[in-house]
């Protein structure tokens, strides 16, 4: 017989009448004290994670902006003297990154400075040149219509960036680096990401690019953040903004900061300076993490790292009074009475506490696993209390429903939304990803010769192989469209080597499909795969009521076109030259052709992925070398030599479809140009006008 909570409490009162209700309350309060401390630990951890996430989101765009500015300057032959082009580009970066305060470039040779800043909702160009007007900076308002209006603003003093500490740090930096916190010219503390610029031809230092951030946004966020009732979080940022270069800038400890916490902060920050009575500490500072108690305040410290080598210290402080005082005041009064009856009531109280807490503890463990999207098939928790038993049954049904729902969406995307603590909203970001598009060859014929029920099972096994290959390589399956699939790598979480991961997934998928049982016809399923890398828009696309975490951009379209080109060349995996360039040296490739595809005017270097280095047969590598030699003649316009090269290749590999296809193209182009005369515009580009 299962009892309701009200009936259980009634029977408990009867059983404990001799030992009094105060004894039971004492036991419960003591157990709750440990719970309160656990809750405090979790609250500290949650606040630390929130601060780390906010700061990373605030600053993470700095290195990315600098990499783009560096590429623009070094590959577009843009210099600070190129005022129009550089200004337009810097303004576009400033508009695309709302957290940026300044984005600038400085010349190492002349000391010329060119920067764009956001000021009162407008964008302002600041330019100074030591050789002009004595180096006094001039400013212009950049209006949305492209006009520039001179402003009577600026510090009015000569300015040469070459004498600044950030310039010295950045001039030799080939990768973005962070400065210490320092005071900007406008008198506000900030931090800069810097990178050196090089002359494209000589590699000599050409200047420095910066992405600057005011720290007032982080300061305001920390000032409003509360831990429990009276706790706070602060960040110690190394720099010279607070005084001497050895001091740290303390963010979040401005006016209104409790004196009790300020004293604890001073004690913990000065512990390494040889204090006579250091604060009590529960762990050493190895790894940047520690837990200390100073003056009745719990101080939790850890290293806060941001890409580009920035390391700050985060301190989360919570007064012990917030944790212990309320519970101890009540517990002390109860224990005075409870001690008289504890011996009699301990057995009954323990039984009742276990009857209530054990199923709740088991359900709490299941809920924690559900929060991480792990749906283990556990047996239902049974309880003699009716309401708890009903909760346990509901939990089992919820797990079953969520387990089914998780098959419709990428689990990694949902897990990231859950751990962020924020609701999913429409929005995205520009990011360089590798996109994989696949399609099942001959699907129409397979579908016509197979009953619908059997066809669904066949597609399930086929897509299962593709999804497993993508997942094992760290990618995300975006969607299945008919017999095709779209996947991408390096989102939502950033991982290194996304192009190499996509290549691994493509090779594993083709190898696994070769082992699939021959369901349709006499051959196993054959899939065509296209790989492209480039900047795309990735994020939650849709409406507030219905979102899809997907990618949109030229790289997606290019991957689809490359997948379709497999049909023309008779290949299995085709990739763009960008994928070939960034995938690394772990794969063997065949430079297949130079093509243009529908929707793109610029030529694409087309590569066939042969396999992992060391796993490709020597004959295939020989065919590759012969093909690339013939292709070189074709690109150079030597059609007779190219035709002889492809025929020689076919003599060694008669079944090589790419060589046969390009031989036909070579003969046709040679004949056309022989009739019309040599073309000065010939670049060896194979124009594909249809979408295959």
XYZ file of C-alpha atoms in Angstrom:
692
model
C 0.000 0.000 0.000
C 1.399 3.394 -1.004
C 0.665 6.319 1.285
C 0.253 9.983 0.459
C 2.648 12.570 1.870
C -0.019 13.818 4.305
C -0.698 10.272 5.584
C 3.046 9.587 5.896
C 3.524 12.681 8.035
C 0.583 11.633 10.205
C 2.084 8.194 10.864
C 5.470 9.845 11.509
C 3.929 12.079 14.148
C 2.407 9.067 15.853
C 5.704 7.121 15.770
C 7.720 10.052 17.117
C 5.211 11.312 19.683
C 7.363 9.987 22.527
C 10.547 11.682 21.307
C 8.956 14.981 20.166
C 8.934 16.754 16.828
C 11.985 18.825 17.769
C 14.330 15.824 17.519
C 13.226 15.091 13.956
C 13.641 18.739 13.039
C 17.196 18.728 14.376
C 18.176 15.784 12.167
C 16.573 17.346 9.105
C 18.256 20.699 9.724
C 21.682 19.090 10.079
C 21.198 17.235 6.816
C 20.050 20.430 5.132
C 23.184 22.261 6.240
C 25.272 20.010 3.995
C 22.756 20.589 1.217
C 23.049 24.367 1.636
C 26.826 24.148 1.337
C 26.485 22.024 -1.785
C 24.070 24.559 -3.249
C 26.580 27.340 -2.452
C 29.311 25.431 -4.297
C 27.060 24.980 -7.288
C 26.080 28.644 -7.260
C 29.753 29.671 -7.202
C 30.455 27.315 -10.116
C 27.475 28.643 -12.087
C 28.520 32.265 -11.569
C 32.102 31.443 -12.593
C 30.849 29.753 -15.759
C 28.565 32.712 -16.530
C 31.414 35.220 -16.146
C 33.786 33.088 -18.221
C 31.176 32.770 -20.972
C 30.375 36.509 -20.975
C 34.024 37.609 -21.051
C 34.891 35.086 -23.766
C 31.944 36.262 -25.885
C 33.009 39.897 -25.295
C 36.643 39.467 -26.342
C 36.754 36.385 -28.599
C 36.177 38.380 -31.787
C 39.409 40.377 -31.317
C 41.871 37.763 -32.692
C 39.470 36.905 -35.531
C 39.206 40.577 -36.565
C 43.002 40.931 -36.535
C 43.491 37.830 -38.671
C 41.130 39.299 -41.253
C 42.827 42.726 -41.135
C 46.250 41.063 -41.469
C 45.060 39.071 -44.475
C 43.560 42.190 -46.073
C 46.706 44.276 -45.648
C 49.196 41.572 -46.652
C 47.251 40.037 -49.558
C 45.471 43.103 -50.942
C 48.586 45.317 -50.951
C 46.716 47.739 -48.694
C 48.824 50.106 -46.574
C 47.826 52.888 -44.140
C 48.481 55.403 -46.908
C 45.709 53.702 -48.927
C 43.242 55.763 -46.864
C 40.091 54.999 -48.831
C 40.423 51.209 -49.010
C 41.793 50.762 -45.515
C 39.186 53.085 -43.967
C 36.288 51.298 -45.676
C 37.613 47.936 -44.549
C 38.224 49.023 -40.941
C 34.741 50.580 -40.809
C 33.180 47.322 -42.031
C 34.998 45.383 -39.289
C 33.896 47.900 -36.650
C 30.268 47.667 -37.765
C 30.376 43.865 -37.737
C 31.774 43.693 -34.162
C 29.671 45.782 -31.718
C 31.996 45.050 -28.761
C 35.013 46.601 -30.506
C 36.022 50.107 -29.388
C 38.834 50.665 -31.905
C 40.211 48.822 -34.922
C 43.366 50.320 -36.413
C 46.536 49.859 -38.445
C 49.848 51.675 -37.898
C 52.879 51.986 -40.170
C 56.301 50.927 -38.869
C 58.077 53.046 -41.463
C 56.308 56.406 -41.197
C 54.459 56.137 -37.877
C 51.182 56.841 -39.677
C 48.080 55.783 -37.660
C 44.661 55.015 -39.147
C 41.860 53.863 -36.841
C 38.068 53.643 -36.706
C 36.190 53.946 -33.398
C 32.557 53.886 -32.305
C 31.565 57.114 -30.524
C 28.015 58.022 -29.398
C 26.437 55.751 -31.994
C 28.558 57.000 -34.907
C 31.807 55.794 -36.466
C 34.793 58.145 -36.427
C 37.994 57.937 -38.486
C 41.150 59.046 -36.625
C 44.328 59.646 -38.665
C 47.717 60.988 -37.711
C 51.046 61.195 -39.537
C 54.265 62.444 -37.885
C 55.215 64.029 -41.205
C 51.938 66.004 -41.486
C 50.860 68.839 -39.137
C 53.471 67.762 -36.611
C 51.683 64.446 -36.047
C 48.455 66.060 -34.737
C 45.553 63.642 -35.269
C 42.551 64.638 -37.398
C 39.101 63.054 -37.233
C 36.180 62.547 -39.608
C 32.664 61.216 -39.048
C 31.957 58.188 -41.300
C 28.363 58.475 -42.407
C 26.280 55.534 -43.715
C 26.180 57.030 -47.240
C 29.985 56.805 -47.473
C 30.725 60.502 -46.957
C 33.259 61.777 -44.431
C 32.601 64.917 -42.432
C 35.609 66.605 -40.744
C 35.331 66.926 -36.973
C 36.924 69.445 -34.635
C 37.888 66.723 -32.164
C 40.982 64.808 -31.148
C 43.566 65.160 -28.366
C 45.374 67.986 -30.154
C 48.826 66.638 -29.349
C 51.360 64.855 -31.590
C 50.834 61.110 -31.771
C 53.311 58.467 -32.955
C 52.195 54.861 -32.299
C 55.748 53.545 -32.604
C 56.469 54.745 -29.094
C 53.571 52.839 -27.532
C 53.965 49.618 -25.570
C 51.285 47.894 -27.645
C 53.209 48.691 -30.845
C 56.386 47.123 -29.464
C 54.409 44.014 -28.463
C 52.700 43.632 -31.822
C 55.462 44.461 -34.326
C 57.044 40.982 -34.065
C 53.807 39.042 -33.441
C 52.770 36.828 -36.359
C 49.695 35.696 -34.412
C 47.311 37.920 -32.414
C 48.480 38.679 -28.863
C 46.841 40.543 -25.985
C 48.296 43.504 -24.153
C 47.932 44.019 -20.430
C 45.115 46.330 -19.370
C 46.043 49.998 -19.771
C 44.402 53.406 -19.906
C 43.234 54.487 -23.352
C 43.773 58.020 -24.627
C 40.186 58.921 -23.707
C 40.941 58.049 -20.051
C 39.062 54.731 -19.822
C 40.695 51.378 -19.037
C 40.834 48.895 -21.865
C 42.755 46.078 -23.499
C 44.075 45.539 -27.015
C 44.684 42.579 -29.271
C 47.672 43.262 -31.560
C 49.324 41.553 -34.520
C 52.265 42.439 -36.747
C 51.862 43.221 -40.454
C 54.413 42.108 -43.037
C 55.397 43.352 -46.496
C 54.066 40.698 -48.943
C 57.265 40.606 -50.971
C 60.041 40.882 -48.408
C 58.386 39.691 -45.199
C 59.768 42.715 -43.335
C 57.741 44.335 -40.573
C 55.256 46.784 -42.114
C 53.249 47.823 -39.098
C 50.798 46.743 -36.406
C 47.032 46.166 -36.409
C 44.982 46.466 -33.221
C 41.500 45.557 -32.000
C 40.726 47.526 -28.820
C 38.048 46.934 -26.184
C 36.839 49.176 -23.377
C 36.474 47.161 -20.162
C 33.552 49.227 -18.843
C 31.062 46.656 -20.191
C 32.662 43.858 -18.168
C 32.911 46.202 -15.154
C 29.165 46.980 -15.310
C 28.247 43.304 -15.709
C 30.298 42.297 -12.673
C 28.986 45.217 -10.584
C 25.393 44.024 -11.148
C 26.175 40.324 -10.628
C 25.300 38.794 -7.261
C 26.371 35.512 -5.691
C 23.755 34.489 -3.163
C 22.626 37.480 -1.101
C 25.845 39.429 -0.565
C 28.485 37.751 -2.735
C 30.247 39.245 -5.740
C 32.627 38.263 -8.554
C 35.711 40.247 -9.602
C 38.410 39.878 -12.258
C 42.090 40.666 -11.723
C 43.536 41.850 -15.030
C 47.341 42.419 -15.138
C 48.179 45.903 -16.335
C 49.063 49.465 -15.512
C 45.595 51.004 -15.502
C 45.394 50.952 -11.691
C 48.827 52.381 -10.965
C 52.226 50.789 -11.310
C 52.789 48.107 -13.970
C 52.996 45.435 -11.248
C 49.445 46.105 -10.058
C 46.336 44.453 -11.470
C 43.209 46.196 -12.649
C 40.300 44.960 -10.486
C 37.073 44.747 -12.466
C 33.816 44.625 -10.499
C 35.106 46.188 -7.252
C 34.076 49.781 -7.797
C 31.902 52.024 -5.640
C 29.349 50.131 -3.590
C 31.579 47.075 -3.243
C 31.116 45.660 0.304
C 34.013 46.408 2.639
C 33.946 42.849 3.997
C 34.560 41.515 0.502
C 37.151 44.201 -0.237
C 39.143 43.119 2.831
C 38.973 39.472 1.737
C 40.045 40.478 -1.769
C 43.050 42.357 -0.390
C 44.021 39.403 1.800
C 43.816 36.840 -0.997
C 45.483 39.076 -3.599
C 48.357 39.792 -1.196
C 48.865 36.217 -0.033
C 51.836 35.722 -2.324
C 53.544 38.864 -0.920
C 54.686 37.199 2.319
C 51.868 37.980 4.741
C 52.392 36.931 8.332
C 48.900 35.432 8.625
C 47.735 34.264 5.185
C 44.091 33.254 4.623
C 43.119 29.617 5.124
C 43.232 27.865 1.741
C 41.721 24.499 0.772
C 43.920 23.831 -2.255
C 47.133 25.153 -3.724
C 47.220 27.480 -6.707
C 48.373 24.865 -9.182
C 46.479 25.064 -12.430
C 45.219 28.542 -11.519
C 42.412 27.232 -9.233
C 42.140 27.590 -5.479
C 39.552 27.888 -2.699
C 40.355 30.080 0.322
C 38.526 31.479 3.355
C 39.522 34.997 4.401
C 37.744 37.040 7.072
C 34.547 34.983 6.941
C 34.384 35.031 3.120
C 34.724 32.061 0.778
C 36.972 33.042 -2.151
C 37.008 30.768 -5.185
C 39.755 31.600 -7.699
C 40.519 30.299 -11.156
C 42.261 31.311 -14.369
C 40.036 32.852 -17.023
C 41.568 32.204 -20.462
C 40.618 33.815 -23.791
C 41.957 32.849 -27.206
C 45.173 34.622 -28.178
C 46.986 34.013 -24.889
C 44.966 36.260 -22.555
C 44.922 34.996 -18.938
C 43.013 36.807 -16.178
C 42.153 35.680 -12.667
C 38.500 35.315 -11.683
C 37.566 35.497 -7.987
C 34.049 34.530 -6.818
C 33.398 35.635 -3.219
C 30.550 34.475 -0.985
C 30.212 35.435 2.731
C 30.008 32.431 5.031
C 27.090 34.157 6.744
C 25.043 33.687 3.583
C 25.651 29.948 3.799
C 25.741 29.005 7.451
C 24.261 31.701 9.682
C 20.524 31.168 8.929
C 20.807 27.419 9.354
C 22.972 27.518 12.511
C 20.693 29.983 14.325
C 17.706 27.708 13.900
C 19.695 24.508 14.451
C 21.162 25.706 17.774
C 17.705 26.385 19.223
C 16.330 23.075 18.027
C 19.306 21.008 19.244
C 18.806 22.155 22.857
C 15.407 20.457 22.907
C 16.287 17.614 20.544
C 19.170 16.302 22.692
C 16.668 15.210 25.380
C 14.840 12.896 23.011
C 17.471 12.073 20.361
C 18.166 8.530 21.600
C 14.481 7.543 21.313
C 13.698 9.279 18.009
C 16.828 8.563 15.970
C 15.607 5.233 14.538
C 12.186 6.514 13.442
C 13.640 9.747 12.026
C 16.269 7.886 9.992
C 13.699 5.520 8.488
C 11.413 8.370 7.449
C 14.295 10.458 6.081
C 15.550 7.543 3.973
C 12.058 6.803 2.680
C 11.826 10.362 1.392
C 15.407 11.208 0.397
C 16.522 7.999 -1.349
C 14.041 8.130 -4.267
C 14.515 11.899 -4.557
C 18.291 11.452 -4.673
C 17.964 8.815 -7.389
C 15.627 11.046 -9.403
C 18.014 13.980 -8.930
C 20.791 11.858 -10.430
C 18.570 11.022 -13.405
C 17.643 14.694 -13.853
C 21.306 15.706 -13.808
C 21.978 13.148 -16.555
C 19.003 14.456 -18.551
C 20.438 17.971 -18.221
C 23.517 16.671 -20.093
C 21.268 14.904 -22.660
C 22.226 11.416 -21.457
C 19.149 9.180 -21.455
C 20.240 5.941 -19.803
C 17.618 3.196 -19.714
C 17.288 2.809 -15.918
C 14.535 1.071 -14.002
C 11.810 3.303 -12.502
C 12.440 4.486 -8.950
C 9.899 2.880 -6.608
C 8.674 4.597 -3.449
C 6.048 3.884 -0.799
C 4.985 7.531 -1.019
C 2.342 7.974 -3.706
C 3.361 11.423 -4.932
C 7.059 10.508 -5.204
C 6.135 7.301 -7.010
C 4.042 9.332 -9.478
C 6.991 11.704 -10.013
C 9.262 8.741 -10.727
C 6.851 7.349 -13.337
C 6.584 10.776 -14.956
C 10.388 10.972 -15.052
C 10.573 7.657 -16.915
C 8.033 8.895 -19.491
C 9.923 12.184 -19.870
C 13.200 10.341 -20.527
C 11.526 8.219 -23.188
C 10.054 11.298 -24.871
C 13.358 13.224 -24.782
C 15.239 10.181 -26.067
C 12.916 10.115 -29.082
C 13.105 13.895 -29.568
C 16.909 13.879 -29.523
C 16.920 11.879 -32.764
C 15.423 14.871 -34.623
C 18.027 17.506 -33.715
C 21.834 17.590 -33.340
C 22.453 16.681 -29.699
C 25.626 18.815 -29.493
C 23.643 21.906 -30.473
C 20.929 21.261 -27.868
C 23.547 20.513 -25.181
C 25.279 23.838 -25.888
C 21.972 25.721 -25.482
C 21.236 23.929 -22.205
C 24.682 24.547 -20.696
C 24.590 28.235 -21.680
C 21.496 28.788 -19.521
C 19.953 30.983 -22.230
C 17.002 30.391 -24.530
C 17.734 29.700 -28.202
C 17.113 32.829 -30.279
C 17.488 33.649 -33.988
C 21.030 34.757 -34.791
C 24.311 33.619 -36.278
C 27.933 34.455 -36.865
C 30.368 34.382 -39.762
C 32.831 31.552 -39.334
C 35.189 29.555 -41.558
C 33.875 25.962 -41.685
C 34.269 22.886 -43.834
C 31.015 21.712 -45.448
C 30.304 18.144 -46.587
C 27.493 17.360 -49.071
C 26.683 13.798 -50.125
C 24.227 12.193 -52.520
C 23.337 8.567 -53.238
C 24.153 7.653 -56.856
C 21.391 5.882 -58.771
C 18.786 6.407 -56.059
C 15.922 6.709 -58.554
C 16.604 3.241 -59.915
C 16.989 1.824 -56.411
C 13.676 3.346 -55.289
C 11.805 2.036 -58.343
C 12.930 -1.533 -57.746
C 12.319 -1.706 -53.995
C 9.109 -1.779 -51.872
C 8.579 1.335 -49.707
C 9.076 -0.492 -46.396
C 12.319 -2.056 -47.545
C 13.473 1.262 -49.038
C 13.044 3.033 -45.661
C 15.215 0.408 -43.955
C 17.823 0.639 -46.720
C 18.027 4.444 -46.389
C 18.222 4.106 -42.611
C 21.295 1.868 -42.842
C 22.828 4.127 -45.509
C 22.301 7.353 -43.550
C 23.420 5.608 -40.346
C 26.826 4.922 -41.901
C 27.181 8.539 -43.069
C 26.052 10.003 -39.744
C 28.394 7.766 -37.748
C 31.349 8.762 -39.934
C 30.564 12.480 -39.519
C 29.986 12.155 -35.766
C 33.183 10.170 -35.179
C 35.141 12.897 -36.984
C 33.649 15.655 -34.787
C 31.152 17.020 -37.314
C 27.439 17.885 -37.152
C 24.802 16.473 -39.517
C 22.668 19.456 -40.493
C 19.907 17.765 -42.437
C 18.879 14.892 -44.714
C 17.198 15.958 -47.956
C 15.839 13.017 -49.913
C 18.857 10.785 -50.436
C 21.318 13.627 -49.757
C 22.993 14.867 -46.585
C 24.500 18.190 -45.466
C 27.088 18.215 -42.654
C 29.610 20.743 -41.368
C 32.685 20.817 -39.134
C 33.953 23.337 -36.518
C 30.528 24.395 -35.173
C 28.907 24.901 -32.770
C 32.072 24.213 -30.743
C 35.397 25.266 -32.217
C 37.802 22.408 -32.902
C 41.128 22.419 -34.698
C 41.712 20.868 -38.117
C 38.107 20.928 -39.332
C 39.125 20.368 -42.981
C 41.128 17.257 -42.053
C 38.182 16.004 -39.979
C 35.850 16.383 -42.955
C 38.284 14.418 -45.142
C 38.452 11.651 -42.508
C 34.646 11.501 -42.405
C 34.397 11.243 -46.209
C 36.966 8.436 -46.382
C 35.408 6.508 -43.484
C 31.943 6.815 -45.031
C 33.111 5.463 -48.409
C 34.986 2.597 -46.749
C 32.002 1.644 -44.541
C 29.553 1.813 -47.447
C 31.745 -0.651 -49.304
C 30.986 -3.186 -46.557
C 27.237 -2.609 -46.572
C 25.227 -5.592 -47.758
C 24.299 -5.520 -51.444
C 20.657 -4.565 -51.093
C 19.951 -2.950 -54.470
C 21.231 -4.557 -57.655
C 24.603 -6.246 -57.853
C 26.680 -3.499 -56.254
C 26.811 -1.841 -52.821
C 25.482 1.734 -52.515
C 27.745 4.376 -53.987
C 27.698 7.896 -52.604
C 29.172 11.058 -54.109
C 30.727 13.566 -51.695
C 31.694 17.220 -52.149
C 33.902 19.129 -49.683
C 34.322 22.908 -49.548
C 35.782 25.273 -46.941
C 35.053 28.937 -46.529
C 33.301 31.617 -44.527
C 29.608 30.900 -43.964
C 26.805 32.175 -41.768
C 26.213 29.583 -39.030
C 23.650 29.778 -36.256
C 19.956 29.658 -35.408
C 18.178 30.503 -38.654
C 14.415 30.875 -38.721
C 11.792 32.521 -36.546
C 11.320 32.818 -32.816
C 8.832 29.917 -33.011
C 10.846 27.573 -35.230
C 14.642 27.542 -35.530
C 17.149 25.432 -37.363
C 20.849 25.410 -36.489
C 22.278 25.435 -39.997
C 24.829 26.994 -42.332
C 24.264 29.374 -45.246
C 26.869 30.642 -47.648
C 28.944 30.223 -50.779
C 30.875 27.268 -49.329
C 27.602 25.315 -48.969
C 26.689 25.965 -52.604
C 30.204 25.073 -53.753
C 30.162 21.777 -51.841
C 26.870 20.895 -53.537
C 28.305 21.694 -56.981
C 31.421 19.604 -56.287
C 29.261 16.680 -55.195
C 27.426 16.838 -58.539
C 30.705 17.099 -60.504
C 31.592 13.597 -59.250
C 29.053 12.305 -61.744
C 30.860 13.934 -64.674
C 34.357 12.846 -63.648
C 33.377 9.428 -62.317
C 34.904 10.139 -58.889
C 33.713 9.600 -55.310
C 35.122 12.527 -53.283
C 35.858 15.968 -54.741
C 37.185 18.910 -52.753
C 38.018 22.541 -53.407
C 41.564 23.851 -53.386
C 40.909 25.563 -50.051
C 40.122 22.202 -48.412
C 43.263 20.720 -49.961
C 45.325 23.632 -48.613
C 44.158 23.566 -44.986
C 43.622 19.800 -44.558
C 47.315 19.237 -43.920
C 49.788 16.689 -45.198
C 48.022 13.551 -44.020
C 46.198 12.808 -47.291
C 46.941 11.949 -50.923
C 45.225 14.104 -53.566
C 44.921 14.257 -57.330
C 44.742 17.748 -58.858
C 41.845 16.829 -61.124
C 40.975 19.987 -63.048
C 40.512 23.754 -62.956
C 36.802 24.487 -63.303
C 34.063 27.049 -62.992
C 30.702 25.941 -61.651
C 27.239 27.510 -61.963
C 26.862 30.429 -59.596
C 30.623 31.236 -59.416
C 32.680 33.276 -61.848
C 36.084 32.579 -60.300
C 37.796 29.286 -61.167
C 37.989 26.514 -58.592
C 40.964 24.186 -58.265
C 39.362 20.730 -58.211
C 40.990 17.917 -56.195
C 40.099 14.269 -55.830
C 40.692 12.833 -52.348
C 42.494 9.518 -52.909
C 43.023 8.434 -49.302
C 45.217 8.785 -46.256
C 48.932 9.132 -46.795
C 50.570 5.726 -46.674
C 47.325 3.865 -47.535
C 47.073 4.644 -51.275
C 48.403 2.063 -53.735
C 51.525 2.932 -55.722
C 49.642 2.445 -59.015
C 47.092 5.066 -57.967
C 49.887 7.501 -57.129
C 51.505 6.840 -60.536
C 48.169 7.548 -62.252
C 47.916 10.715 -60.155
C 51.337 11.930 -61.288
C 50.593 11.226 -64.975
C 47.242 12.989 -64.679
C 48.695 16.117 -63.079
C 51.442 16.310 -65.727
C 48.854 16.141 -68.525
C 46.668 18.658 -66.716
C 49.620 21.046 -66.564
C 49.927 20.874 -70.355
C 46.184 21.451 -70.705
C 46.220 24.519 -68.447
C 49.209 25.893 -70.395
C 47.301 25.461 -73.683
C 49.535 22.639 -75.017
C 46.606 20.535 -76.198
C 48.563 17.976 -78.236
C 50.947 17.235 -75.336
C 47.985 17.087 -72.931
C 46.126 14.628 -75.169
C 49.216 12.410 -75.420
C 49.574 12.529 -71.652
C 45.980 11.464 -70.997
C 46.242 8.680 -73.619
C 49.437 7.419 -71.974
C 47.611 7.395 -68.633
C 44.710 5.430 -70.114
C 47.223 2.957 -71.504
C 48.228 2.163 -67.927
C 44.753 2.567 -66.360
C 42.070 2.026 -69.035
C 39.242 2.384 -66.505
C 40.314 5.791 -65.180
C 37.201 7.882 -65.910
C 38.653 11.322 -65.011
C 41.444 10.881 -67.596
C 38.964 9.737 -70.256
C 36.657 12.661 -69.506
C 39.497 15.211 -69.683
C 40.896 13.611 -72.841
C 37.558 14.289 -74.562
C 37.567 17.833 -73.188
C 41.181 18.378 -74.358
C 40.486 17.167 -77.896
C 37.337 19.273 -78.101
C 39.003 22.452 -76.833
C 42.020 21.906 -79.118
C 39.720 21.589 -82.127
C 37.659 24.652 -81.180
C 40.677 26.883 -80.630
C 42.343 25.596 -83.799
C 39.328 26.845 -85.793
C 38.813 30.118 -83.955
C 42.497 30.848 -83.424
C 44.480 30.989 -80.152
C 42.740 32.839 -77.339
C 44.716 35.162 -75.131
C 42.086 34.632 -72.431
C 42.735 30.888 -72.157
C 43.468 30.053 -68.522
C 42.914 26.337 -68.689
C 39.482 26.688 -67.028
C 36.944 23.938 -67.672
C 33.552 25.683 -67.768
C 30.627 23.626 -66.431
C 27.427 25.395 -67.393
C 24.847 22.873 -66.140
C 24.140 21.701 -62.573
C 24.659 18.055 -63.574
